[in-house]
PDB file of C-alpha atoms in Angstrom:
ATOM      1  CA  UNK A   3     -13.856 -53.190-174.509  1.00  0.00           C
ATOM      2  CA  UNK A   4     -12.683 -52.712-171.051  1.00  0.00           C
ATOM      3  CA  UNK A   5     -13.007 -50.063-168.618  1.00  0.00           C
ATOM      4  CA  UNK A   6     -12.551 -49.194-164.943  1.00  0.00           C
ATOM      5  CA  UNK A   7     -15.523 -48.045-163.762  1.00  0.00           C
ATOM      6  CA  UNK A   8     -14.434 -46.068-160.555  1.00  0.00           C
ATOM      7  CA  UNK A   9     -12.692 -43.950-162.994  1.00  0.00           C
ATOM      8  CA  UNK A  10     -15.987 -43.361-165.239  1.00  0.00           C
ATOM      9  CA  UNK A  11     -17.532 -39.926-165.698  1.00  0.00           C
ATOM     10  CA  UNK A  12     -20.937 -40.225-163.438  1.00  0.00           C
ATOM     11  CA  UNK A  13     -24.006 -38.721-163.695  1.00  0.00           C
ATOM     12  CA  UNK A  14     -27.502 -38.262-162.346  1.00  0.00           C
ATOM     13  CA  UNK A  15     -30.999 -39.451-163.970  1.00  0.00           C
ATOM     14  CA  UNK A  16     -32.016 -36.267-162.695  1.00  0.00           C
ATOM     15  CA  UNK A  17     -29.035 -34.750-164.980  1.00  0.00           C
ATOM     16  CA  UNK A  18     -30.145 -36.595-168.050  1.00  0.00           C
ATOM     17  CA  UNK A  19     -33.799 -34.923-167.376  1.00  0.00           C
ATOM     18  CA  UNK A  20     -33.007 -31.757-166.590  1.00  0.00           C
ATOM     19  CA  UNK A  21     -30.626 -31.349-169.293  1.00  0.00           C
ATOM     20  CA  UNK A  22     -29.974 -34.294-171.714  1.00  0.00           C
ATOM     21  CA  UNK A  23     -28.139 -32.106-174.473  1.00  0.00           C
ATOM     22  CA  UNK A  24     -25.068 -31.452-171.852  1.00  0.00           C
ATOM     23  CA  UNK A  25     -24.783 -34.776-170.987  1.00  0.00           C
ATOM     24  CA  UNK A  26     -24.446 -35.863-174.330  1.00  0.00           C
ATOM     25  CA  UNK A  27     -22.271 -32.663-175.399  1.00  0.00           C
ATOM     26  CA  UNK A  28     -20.337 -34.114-172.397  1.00  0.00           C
ATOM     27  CA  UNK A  29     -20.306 -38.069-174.068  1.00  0.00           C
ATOM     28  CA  UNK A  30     -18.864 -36.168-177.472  1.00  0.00           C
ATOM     29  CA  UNK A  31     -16.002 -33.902-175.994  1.00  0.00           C
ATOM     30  CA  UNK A  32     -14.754 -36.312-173.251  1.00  0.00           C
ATOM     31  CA  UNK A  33     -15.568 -40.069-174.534  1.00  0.00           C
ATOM     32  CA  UNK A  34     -17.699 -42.570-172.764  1.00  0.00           C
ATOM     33  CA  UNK A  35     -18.875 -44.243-171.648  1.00  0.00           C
ATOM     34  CA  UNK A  36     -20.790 -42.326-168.465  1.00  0.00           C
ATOM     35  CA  UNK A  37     -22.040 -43.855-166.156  1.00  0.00           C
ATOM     36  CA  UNK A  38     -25.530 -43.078-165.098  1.00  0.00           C
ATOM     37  CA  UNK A  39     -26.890 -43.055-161.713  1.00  0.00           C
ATOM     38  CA  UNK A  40     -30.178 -43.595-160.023  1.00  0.00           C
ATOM     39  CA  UNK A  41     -30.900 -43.623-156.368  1.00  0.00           C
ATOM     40  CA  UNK A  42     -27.108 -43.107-155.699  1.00  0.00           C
ATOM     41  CA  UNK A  43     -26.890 -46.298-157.677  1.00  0.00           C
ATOM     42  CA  UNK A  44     -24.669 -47.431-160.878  1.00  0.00           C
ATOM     43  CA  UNK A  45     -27.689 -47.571-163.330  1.00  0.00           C
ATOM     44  CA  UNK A  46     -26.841 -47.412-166.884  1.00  0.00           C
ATOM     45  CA  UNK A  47     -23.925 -46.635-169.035  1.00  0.00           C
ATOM     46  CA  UNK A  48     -24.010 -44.207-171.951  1.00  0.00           C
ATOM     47  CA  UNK A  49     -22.159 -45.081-174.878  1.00  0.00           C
ATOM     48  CA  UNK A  50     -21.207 -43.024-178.347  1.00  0.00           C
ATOM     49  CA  UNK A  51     -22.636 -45.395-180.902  1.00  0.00           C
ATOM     50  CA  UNK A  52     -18.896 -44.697-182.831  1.00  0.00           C
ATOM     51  CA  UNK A  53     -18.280 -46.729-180.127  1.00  0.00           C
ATOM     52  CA  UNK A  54     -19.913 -49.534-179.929  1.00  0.00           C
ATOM     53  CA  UNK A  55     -20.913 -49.928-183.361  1.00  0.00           C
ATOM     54  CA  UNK A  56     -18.567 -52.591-184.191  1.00  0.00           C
ATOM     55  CA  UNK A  57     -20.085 -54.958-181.844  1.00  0.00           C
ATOM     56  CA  UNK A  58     -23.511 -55.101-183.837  1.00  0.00           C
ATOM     57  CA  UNK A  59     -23.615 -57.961-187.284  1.00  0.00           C
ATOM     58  CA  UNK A  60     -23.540 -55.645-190.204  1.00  0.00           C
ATOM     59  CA  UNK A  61     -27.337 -56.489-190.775  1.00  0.00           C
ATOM     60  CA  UNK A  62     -28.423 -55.077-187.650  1.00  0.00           C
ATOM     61  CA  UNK A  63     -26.167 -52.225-187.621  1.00  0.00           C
ATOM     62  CA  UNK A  64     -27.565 -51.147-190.849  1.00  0.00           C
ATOM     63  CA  UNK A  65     -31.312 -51.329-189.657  1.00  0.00           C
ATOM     64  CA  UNK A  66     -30.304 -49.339-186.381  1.00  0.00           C
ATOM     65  CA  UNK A  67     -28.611 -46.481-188.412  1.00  0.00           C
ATOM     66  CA  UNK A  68     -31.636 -46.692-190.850  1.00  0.00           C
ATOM     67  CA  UNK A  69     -34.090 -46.046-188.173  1.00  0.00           C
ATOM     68  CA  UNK A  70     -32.260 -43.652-186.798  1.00  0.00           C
ATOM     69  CA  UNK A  71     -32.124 -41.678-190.359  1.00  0.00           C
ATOM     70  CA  UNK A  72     -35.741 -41.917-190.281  1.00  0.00           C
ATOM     71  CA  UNK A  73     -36.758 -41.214-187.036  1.00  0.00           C
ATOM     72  CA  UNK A  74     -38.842 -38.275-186.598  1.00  0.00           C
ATOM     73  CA  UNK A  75     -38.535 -36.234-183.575  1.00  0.00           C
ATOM     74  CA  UNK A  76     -42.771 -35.485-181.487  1.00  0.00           C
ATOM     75  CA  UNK A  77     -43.496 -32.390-182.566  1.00  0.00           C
ATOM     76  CA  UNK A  78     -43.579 -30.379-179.358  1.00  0.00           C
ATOM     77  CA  UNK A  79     -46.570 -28.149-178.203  1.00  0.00           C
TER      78      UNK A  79
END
């Protein structure tokens, strides 16, 4: 998978915090991967998991979408 990364969506950690749902929302209408930002700095990028799926062995794909069926979500106060 290639990319240029001057031309990737950016956004804050302080996005992702405030409001992690529209970044996401963001990921699912315009594709990824975004780039997040810390410090002004290229932190981390944020991939769709349609995405990047592929490049997981089968076994380990299946564990990782197994988890993620049974996570459960902190109950929040």
């Amino acid at each position: 998978m290639e990319f240029d990364v001057d031309k990737l969506t950016r956004v804050t950690r302080e996005d992702c915090e405030k409001d992690l749902a529209a970044v996401l929302e963001r990921l699912e209408q315009f594709g990824g991967p975004i780039l997040i930002c810390g410090e002004g700095k290229p932190d981390l990028l944020l991939f769709k998991w349609e995405d990047i799926k592929g490049c997981c062995p089968e076994e380990e794909r299946k564990a990782i979408e197994e988890a993620c069926r049974n996570y459960k979500a902190p109950m929040e106060n």
